[in-house]
Amino acid sequence: MISRRKRVALIAAAVLSLVLPVSACSSASTTPADPGSDELTLVRIGSQQVAADAGLFLADERGYFADAGIEVKFERLADASAITNALATGQLEVAGATMTPGTFMSVEQDLGIKIVGDKNYMAPADGDTPAISATRLAVLPEYDKGDITATLESLKGKRLAIHSSLSIQIVYLAAFLENHGFSLDDFQITPVLSPDQTAALQGGSIEAAVMQEPYLTQAITNDIAVEVSDLTDGLPRGVSTAALVYGPAFIEDAETAQAFMNAYMKAVREYNDAVFYGTEEEKRAVMEVVAERTGTPIEDLMKASPAGLDPDQVVDSDWIQHCSDFYQMTGDLAVDVDVADLIDTQFRDAAIKELGEYVAGS
């Protein structure tokens, strides 16, 4: 396990970053277009340019943002704390952010950022519907015992990698392990950035990893690792691992903020129709956009477990509260926050009224 001292040091650094300037983003502010003009309003999006950004990529590529009077600019930032800071200081309007301690600290700091929708979710299998998860547990082949309990038993005391010590992966990994009679203390939880995990497995510096796509599929294809779980055991249906977040100034620009949500929801629904209910050709057409934007080979994306993007942008406050409680329990979050102060569903609700409830494959 990561020591408490190191966790406290890391979260302190994350909180400090909330009040420091972010050089990675432009300092220009959003300038709304004049009514009736052809000028587009610039909206800067904080993103790590991953497959879970598919809805944002599609809304841009298909012209949904432009039709809504919006021009988007993607800004790649290093981590969640940098994104939170940039949103709070007006250097970004929108971002995808995971539920980290820094996200909850933004409430205590009164930074005014709000979770307005979903950007990536996981869900266990439900009847004929398979599990939705683009993050899965992989192990070196010699530790795969054909049964998850036996596999976890063989890994006790071994090095199990997560993306970072403050990643939300630790929350759902803990729930998964508890569901199978284990705890985080049974393993050496080892921070290894997702792009580096395949090499770490191959080099023998870790024995297992919570792996994101497309790195998981690449590791399996090269016979480096074996997938043993989709990690949805013990989770409620449809929990957000990353949220769509608005900055305070963007929320004040209600017309543009609503137009953005409508365009994004439209694109997310197109993604779901193609990826989960469409033909192979329809899925490929969507994944070609993702491949171009992320620099990932199209065949890797076609084989990978697709990211879950909620077509109705549901925000589960109970799950977000669970994440906050978990970080308080581990000592990574020193304050008790009211998650209601972090959530704003007005834009999602209005988009539903405009577009209607999602009908699968429609």
Tab-separated table of C-alpha atoms in Angstrom, residues 6-348:
chain	number	residue	atom	x	y	z
A	6	LYS	CA	3.046	9.966	0.847
A	7	ARG	CA	-0.701	10.234	0.203
A	8	VAL	CA	-0.948	13.345	2.346
A	9	ALA	CA	2.022	14.895	0.545
A	10	LEU	CA	0.474	14.167	-2.831
A	11	ILE	CA	-2.916	15.611	-1.970
A	12	ALA	CA	-1.242	18.686	-0.476
A	13	ALA	CA	0.531	19.221	-3.789
A	14	ALA	CA	-2.744	18.806	-5.640
A	15	VAL	CA	-4.487	21.360	-3.434
A	16	LEU	CA	-1.588	23.802	-3.826
A	17	SER	CA	-1.909	23.544	-7.588
A	18	LEU	CA	-5.456	24.865	-7.356
A	19	VAL	CA	-4.126	28.338	-6.598
A	20	LEU	CA	-1.192	28.366	-8.989
A	21	PRO	CA	-1.397	29.532	-12.636
A	22	VAL	CA	-1.483	26.901	-15.349
A	23	SER	CA	0.922	27.747	-18.148
A	24	ALA	CA	-0.396	24.990	-20.387
A	25	CYS	CA	-3.583	26.923	-21.151
A	26	SER	CA	-4.197	30.183	-22.921
A	27	SER	CA	-5.252	33.024	-20.684
A	28	ALA	CA	-7.721	34.412	-23.228
A	29	SER	CA	-11.327	34.522	-22.058
A	30	THR	CA	-14.348	33.231	-23.935
A	31	THR	CA	-15.948	35.921	-26.067
A	32	PRO	CA	-19.582	35.213	-26.966
A	33	ALA	CA	-20.517	35.795	-30.590
A	34	ASP	CA	-22.775	38.730	-31.398
A	35	PRO	CA	-26.385	37.650	-31.974
A	36	GLY	CA	-27.080	37.113	-35.658
A	37	SER	CA	-23.407	36.996	-36.646
A	38	ASP	CA	-21.523	34.092	-38.156
A	39	GLU	CA	-18.793	34.374	-35.517
A	40	LEU	CA	-18.343	31.299	-33.338
A	41	THR	CA	-17.868	31.382	-29.570
A	42	LEU	CA	-14.585	29.818	-28.490
A	43	VAL	CA	-14.881	27.100	-25.853
A	44	ARG	CA	-11.654	25.613	-24.505
A	45	ILE	CA	-11.854	21.991	-23.392
A	46	GLY	CA	-9.387	20.387	-20.998
A	47	SER	CA	-8.749	16.850	-22.172
A	48	GLN	CA	-6.124	14.131	-22.136
A	49	GLN	CA	-7.178	13.181	-25.698
A	50	VAL	CA	-8.263	9.632	-24.854
A	51	ALA	CA	-10.975	7.341	-26.216
A	52	ALA	CA	-13.407	8.448	-23.503
A	53	ASP	CA	-13.395	11.876	-25.197
A	54	ALA	CA	-15.210	10.307	-28.145
A	55	GLY	CA	-18.367	12.355	-27.574
A	56	LEU	CA	-16.387	15.594	-27.684
A	57	PHE	CA	-14.483	14.500	-30.778
A	58	LEU	CA	-17.677	13.518	-32.596
A	59	ALA	CA	-19.508	16.727	-31.711
A	60	ASP	CA	-16.604	18.642	-33.231
A	61	GLU	CA	-16.079	16.377	-36.248
A	62	ARG	CA	-19.768	16.126	-37.164
A	63	GLY	CA	-20.242	19.882	-36.876
A	64	TYR	CA	-22.656	19.754	-33.929
A	65	PHE	CA	-20.625	22.323	-31.995
A	66	ALA	CA	-20.364	24.591	-35.032
A	67	ASP	CA	-24.108	24.310	-35.625
A	68	ALA	CA	-24.555	25.476	-32.029
A	69	GLY	CA	-22.350	28.522	-32.663
A	70	ILE	CA	-19.331	27.061	-30.888
A	71	GLU	CA	-15.709	26.603	-31.882
A	72	VAL	CA	-13.804	24.234	-29.608
A	73	LYS	CA	-10.123	24.129	-28.792
A	74	PHE	CA	-8.717	21.094	-26.991
A	75	GLU	CA	-6.084	21.745	-24.334
A	76	ARG	CA	-4.054	18.773	-23.096
A	77	LEU	CA	-3.291	19.076	-19.376
A	78	ALA	CA	-1.173	16.820	-17.208
A	79	ASP	CA	-3.571	15.860	-14.436
A	80	ALA	CA	-6.902	16.451	-12.708
A	81	SER	CA	-5.574	19.149	-10.374
A	82	ALA	CA	-4.278	21.203	-13.309
A	83	ILE	CA	-7.667	20.894	-14.999
A	84	THR	CA	-9.501	21.983	-11.830
A	85	ASN	CA	-7.267	25.026	-11.507
A	86	ALA	CA	-7.700	25.999	-15.154
A	87	LEU	CA	-11.492	25.761	-14.908
A	88	ALA	CA	-11.605	27.817	-11.723
A	89	THR	CA	-9.406	30.580	-13.135
A	90	GLY	CA	-11.190	30.877	-16.481
A	91	GLN	CA	-8.421	29.352	-18.584
A	92	LEU	CA	-10.789	26.557	-19.582
A	93	GLU	CA	-14.549	26.537	-20.011
A	94	VAL	CA	-15.130	22.763	-20.023
A	95	ALA	CA	-13.189	19.659	-19.049
A	96	GLY	CA	-13.416	15.974	-18.459
A	97	ALA	CA	-12.241	15.265	-14.928
A	98	THR	CA	-12.102	12.179	-12.757
A	99	MET	CA	-13.421	12.154	-9.194
A	100	THR	CA	-10.185	12.796	-7.310
A	101	PRO	CA	-9.652	14.380	-3.873
A	102	GLY	CA	-8.818	17.646	-5.639
A	103	THR	CA	-12.252	17.656	-7.298
A	104	PHE	CA	-13.925	17.555	-3.890
A	105	MET	CA	-11.498	20.099	-2.438
A	106	SER	CA	-12.771	22.560	-5.062
A	107	VAL	CA	-16.003	22.747	-3.047
A	108	GLU	CA	-14.106	23.607	0.129
A	109	GLN	CA	-12.100	26.183	-1.834
A	110	ASP	CA	-15.352	27.616	-3.262
A	111	LEU	CA	-13.929	27.503	-6.787
A	112	GLY	CA	-17.360	27.309	-8.418
A	113	ILE	CA	-16.718	24.401	-10.791
A	114	LYS	CA	-19.652	22.046	-11.339
A	115	ILE	CA	-20.151	18.482	-12.531
A	116	VAL	CA	-22.792	18.819	-15.238
A	117	GLY	CA	-22.759	15.402	-16.903
A	118	ASP	CA	-20.959	12.145	-17.530
A	119	LYS	CA	-17.826	11.604	-19.607
A	120	ASN	CA	-17.043	7.956	-18.871
A	121	TYR	CA	-18.915	5.317	-16.904
A	122	MET	CA	-18.739	1.645	-15.950
A	123	ALA	CA	-21.650	-0.752	-15.544
A	124	PRO	CA	-21.860	-4.454	-14.653
A	125	ALA	CA	-23.486	-6.917	-17.034
A	126	ASP	CA	-27.286	-6.801	-16.997
A	127	GLY	CA	-29.098	-9.726	-18.576
A	128	ASP	CA	-28.090	-9.877	-22.227
A	129	THR	CA	-26.250	-6.562	-21.939
A	130	PRO	CA	-22.525	-7.141	-21.367
A	131	ALA	CA	-20.489	-5.191	-18.856
A	132	ILE	CA	-19.437	-1.734	-19.979
A	133	SER	CA	-15.887	-1.016	-18.900
A	134	ALA	CA	-12.844	0.287	-20.733
A	135	THR	CA	-10.718	-0.247	-17.615
A	136	ARG	CA	-9.997	-3.843	-16.592
A	137	LEU	CA	-7.763	-5.921	-14.382
A	138	ALA	CA	-4.915	-7.657	-16.215
A	139	VAL	CA	-2.265	-9.989	-14.827
A	140	LEU	CA	0.837	-11.749	-16.025
A	141	PRO	CA	-0.254	-15.072	-17.565
A	142	GLU	CA	1.266	-17.200	-14.787
A	143	TYR	CA	-1.057	-15.592	-12.225
A	144	ASP	CA	-4.255	-16.358	-14.133
A	145	LYS	CA	-5.820	-19.327	-12.353
A	146	GLY	CA	-9.053	-19.389	-14.348
A	147	ASP	CA	-11.077	-18.238	-11.338
A	148	ILE	CA	-10.996	-14.670	-10.064
A	149	THR	CA	-10.791	-15.620	-6.391
A	150	ALA	CA	-7.911	-18.013	-7.014
A	151	THR	CA	-6.212	-15.449	-9.236
A	152	LEU	CA	-6.434	-12.764	-6.553
A	153	GLU	CA	-5.145	-15.233	-3.956
A	154	SER	CA	-2.104	-15.916	-6.139
A	155	LEU	CA	-1.462	-12.167	-6.348
A	156	LYS	CA	-1.523	-11.492	-2.596
A	157	GLY	CA	1.569	-9.518	-1.619
A	158	LYS	CA	2.371	-8.801	-5.273
A	159	ARG	CA	2.579	-5.453	-7.072
A	160	LEU	CA	-0.731	-4.307	-8.510
A	161	ALA	CA	-0.481	-1.095	-10.542
A	162	ILE	CA	-2.964	1.750	-10.775
A	163	HIS	CA	-2.601	4.901	-12.868
A	164	SER	CA	-1.770	7.106	-9.864
A	165	SER	CA	-2.170	7.071	-6.108
A	166	LEU	CA	-4.981	9.645	-6.334
A	167	SER	CA	-6.751	8.044	-9.295
A	168	ILE	CA	-10.414	7.083	-9.026
A	169	GLN	CA	-9.221	3.610	-10.007
A	170	ILE	CA	-8.417	3.071	-6.336
A	171	VAL	CA	-12.107	3.575	-5.442
A	172	TYR	CA	-13.584	0.959	-7.739
A	173	LEU	CA	-10.621	-1.401	-7.268
A	174	ALA	CA	-11.342	-1.353	-3.525
A	175	ALA	CA	-15.038	-2.125	-4.151
A	176	PHE	CA	-14.099	-4.964	-6.506
A	177	LEU	CA	-11.623	-6.511	-4.073
A	178	GLU	CA	-14.047	-6.257	-1.153
A	179	ASN	CA	-16.690	-8.025	-3.241
A	180	HIS	CA	-14.287	-10.962	-3.559
A	181	GLY	CA	-13.155	-11.016	0.067
A	182	PHE	CA	-9.905	-9.060	-0.330
A	183	SER	CA	-8.717	-5.551	0.477
A	184	LEU	CA	-6.167	-3.091	-0.868
A	185	ASP	CA	-3.873	-4.074	2.016
A	186	ASP	CA	-3.507	-7.555	0.520
A	187	PHE	CA	-1.465	-6.166	-2.373
A	188	GLN	CA	1.354	-3.729	-3.063
A	189	ILE	CA	-0.628	-0.953	-4.751
A	190	THR	CA	1.915	0.611	-7.101
A	191	PRO	CA	1.404	3.847	-9.091
A	192	VAL	CA	2.371	3.347	-12.763
A	193	LEU	CA	1.015	5.670	-15.453
A	194	SER	CA	-1.307	3.855	-17.841
A	195	PRO	CA	0.914	4.209	-20.952
A	196	ASP	CA	3.827	2.685	-18.994
A	197	GLN	CA	2.033	-0.333	-17.545
A	198	THR	CA	2.605	-2.707	-20.460
A	199	ALA	CA	6.354	-2.162	-20.281
A	200	ALA	CA	6.248	-2.568	-16.501
A	201	LEU	CA	4.448	-5.904	-16.845
A	202	GLN	CA	6.841	-7.065	-19.540
A	203	GLY	CA	9.851	-6.020	-17.475
A	204	GLY	CA	8.597	-7.749	-14.346
A	205	SER	CA	8.363	-4.641	-12.139
A	206	ILE	CA	4.647	-5.327	-11.546
A	207	GLU	CA	2.577	-8.499	-11.631
A	208	ALA	CA	-0.874	-7.010	-12.318
A	209	ALA	CA	-2.435	-3.719	-13.363
A	210	VAL	CA	-5.705	-1.855	-13.613
A	211	MET	CA	-5.374	-1.137	-17.328
A	212	GLN	CA	-7.170	1.337	-19.557
A	213	GLU	CA	-7.893	0.802	-23.219
A	214	PRO	CA	-6.225	0.701	-25.683
A	215	TYR	CA	-3.189	-0.296	-23.568
A	216	LEU	CA	-5.033	-3.382	-22.306
A	217	THR	CA	-5.777	-4.706	-25.785
A	218	GLN	CA	-2.210	-3.978	-26.891
A	219	ALA	CA	-0.821	-5.929	-23.919
A	220	ILE	CA	-3.135	-8.876	-24.580
A	221	THR	CA	-2.393	-8.890	-28.317
A	222	ASN	CA	1.329	-9.075	-27.564
A	223	ASP	CA	0.823	-11.942	-25.057
A	224	ILE	CA	2.159	-9.824	-22.206
A	225	ALA	CA	-0.942	-9.922	-20.011
A	226	VAL	CA	-4.284	-11.666	-19.576
A	227	GLU	CA	-7.545	-9.928	-18.695
A	228	VAL	CA	-9.153	-11.458	-15.605
A	229	SER	CA	-11.958	-9.020	-14.717
A	230	ASP	CA	-13.935	-6.063	-16.041
A	231	LEU	CA	-13.824	-4.649	-12.468
A	232	THR	CA	-17.570	-4.006	-12.333
A	233	ASP	CA	-18.205	-6.579	-9.566
A	234	GLY	CA	-19.477	-4.752	-6.513
A	235	LEU	CA	-20.391	-1.563	-8.415
A	236	PRO	CA	-23.895	-0.151	-8.839
A	237	ARG	CA	-25.163	0.166	-12.398
A	238	GLY	CA	-23.615	3.059	-14.293
A	239	VAL	CA	-21.034	4.817	-12.138
A	240	SER	CA	-19.099	7.745	-13.577
A	241	THR	CA	-15.338	7.385	-13.550
A	242	ALA	CA	-14.987	10.770	-15.241
A	243	ALA	CA	-17.382	13.696	-15.342
A	244	LEU	CA	-18.104	16.583	-17.676
A	245	VAL	CA	-17.240	19.707	-15.703
A	246	TYR	CA	-17.982	23.384	-16.350
A	247	GLY	CA	-16.040	26.356	-15.021
A	248	PRO	CA	-17.909	29.114	-13.128
A	249	ALA	CA	-17.648	31.730	-15.886
A	250	PHE	CA	-19.002	29.277	-18.464
A	251	ILE	CA	-21.964	28.445	-16.230
A	252	GLU	CA	-22.789	32.148	-16.168
A	253	ASP	CA	-22.852	32.119	-19.987
A	254	ALA	CA	-25.954	29.956	-19.809
A	255	GLU	CA	-26.866	30.138	-23.504
A	256	THR	CA	-23.486	28.856	-24.705
A	257	ALA	CA	-23.240	26.325	-21.870
A	258	GLN	CA	-26.629	24.901	-22.844
A	259	ALA	CA	-25.771	24.826	-26.546
A	260	PHE	CA	-22.591	22.937	-25.697
A	261	MET	CA	-24.478	20.322	-23.669
A	262	ASN	CA	-27.079	19.811	-26.398
A	263	ALA	CA	-24.380	19.262	-29.032
A	264	TYR	CA	-22.380	16.967	-26.767
A	265	MET	CA	-25.405	14.841	-25.817
A	266	LYS	CA	-26.327	14.486	-29.496
A	267	ALA	CA	-22.815	13.226	-30.278
A	268	VAL	CA	-22.765	10.832	-27.300
A	269	ARG	CA	-26.007	9.297	-28.520
A	270	GLU	CA	-24.530	8.852	-31.989
A	271	TYR	CA	-21.565	7.110	-30.336
A	272	ASN	CA	-23.829	4.733	-28.406
A	273	ASP	CA	-25.962	3.943	-31.452
A	274	ALA	CA	-22.889	3.068	-33.513
A	275	VAL	CA	-20.652	1.383	-30.953
A	276	PHE	CA	-23.156	-0.656	-28.950
A	277	TYR	CA	-26.088	-1.115	-31.344
A	278	GLY	CA	-24.784	-0.380	-34.831
A	279	THR	CA	-23.180	-2.342	-37.619
A	280	GLU	CA	-19.444	-2.964	-37.850
A	281	GLU	CA	-19.287	-0.266	-40.518
A	282	GLU	CA	-21.077	2.271	-38.309
A	283	LYS	CA	-18.802	1.480	-35.379
A	284	ARG	CA	-15.715	1.852	-37.563
A	285	ALA	CA	-16.892	5.259	-38.822
A	286	VAL	CA	-17.022	6.504	-35.225
A	287	MET	CA	-13.782	4.849	-34.179
A	288	GLU	CA	-11.948	6.369	-37.145
A	289	VAL	CA	-12.657	9.792	-35.644
A	290	VAL	CA	-11.359	8.643	-32.250
A	291	ALA	CA	-8.300	7.049	-33.851
A	292	GLU	CA	-7.408	10.238	-35.694
A	293	ARG	CA	-7.861	12.444	-32.616
A	294	THR	CA	-5.976	10.170	-30.185
A	295	GLY	CA	-3.297	8.768	-32.494
A	296	THR	CA	-4.410	5.216	-31.687
A	297	PRO	CA	-4.399	2.575	-34.450
A	298	ILE	CA	-7.948	1.976	-35.638
A	299	GLU	CA	-7.649	-1.811	-35.330
A	300	ASP	CA	-6.688	-1.475	-31.656
A	301	LEU	CA	-9.819	0.574	-31.034
A	302	MET	CA	-12.023	-1.872	-32.933
A	303	LYS	CA	-10.792	-4.730	-30.729
A	304	ALA	CA	-10.781	-2.777	-27.464
A	305	SER	CA	-13.600	-2.683	-24.921
A	306	PRO	CA	-15.331	0.633	-25.710
A	307	ALA	CA	-15.694	3.428	-23.178
A	308	GLY	CA	-19.126	3.926	-21.679
A	309	LEU	CA	-20.636	7.351	-22.409
A	310	ASP	CA	-24.032	7.988	-20.824
A	311	PRO	CA	-26.515	9.039	-23.545
A	312	ASP	CA	-28.678	10.879	-21.010
A	313	GLN	CA	-25.729	12.362	-19.075
A	314	VAL	CA	-26.940	10.980	-15.752
A	315	VAL	CA	-25.000	12.133	-12.699
A	316	ASP	CA	-25.274	9.661	-9.795
A	317	SER	CA	-24.923	11.744	-6.627
A	318	ASP	CA	-24.829	8.627	-4.433
A	319	TRP	CA	-21.748	7.354	-6.260
A	320	ILE	CA	-20.044	10.732	-6.090
A	321	GLN	CA	-20.769	10.799	-2.349
A	322	HIS	CA	-19.249	7.316	-2.071
A	323	CYS	CA	-16.063	8.580	-3.734
A	324	SER	CA	-15.874	11.501	-1.317
A	325	ASP	CA	-16.412	9.197	1.665
A	326	PHE	CA	-13.735	6.812	0.415
A	327	TYR	CA	-11.106	9.547	0.121
A	328	GLN	CA	-11.963	10.756	3.615
A	329	MET	CA	-11.567	7.218	4.924
A	330	THR	CA	-8.110	6.849	3.352
A	331	GLY	CA	-6.980	10.258	4.613
A	332	ASP	CA	-6.630	11.738	1.129
A	333	LEU	CA	-9.495	14.194	1.709
A	334	ALA	CA	-9.376	16.124	4.962
A	335	VAL	CA	-12.785	17.815	4.753
A	336	ASP	CA	-16.387	16.640	4.597
A	337	VAL	CA	-18.014	18.238	1.544
A	338	ASP	CA	-21.626	18.428	0.458
A	339	VAL	CA	-21.551	16.848	-2.995
A	340	ALA	CA	-24.770	18.672	-3.873
A	341	ASP	CA	-22.613	21.798	-4.076
A	342	LEU	CA	-20.522	20.095	-6.770
A	343	ILE	CA	-23.376	18.989	-9.064
A	344	ASP	CA	-25.493	21.065	-11.463
A	345	THR	CA	-27.918	19.128	-13.672
A	346	GLN	CA	-29.767	22.097	-15.196
A	347	PHE	CA	-28.012	21.804	-18.558
A	348	ARG	CA	-28.477	18.048	-18.751
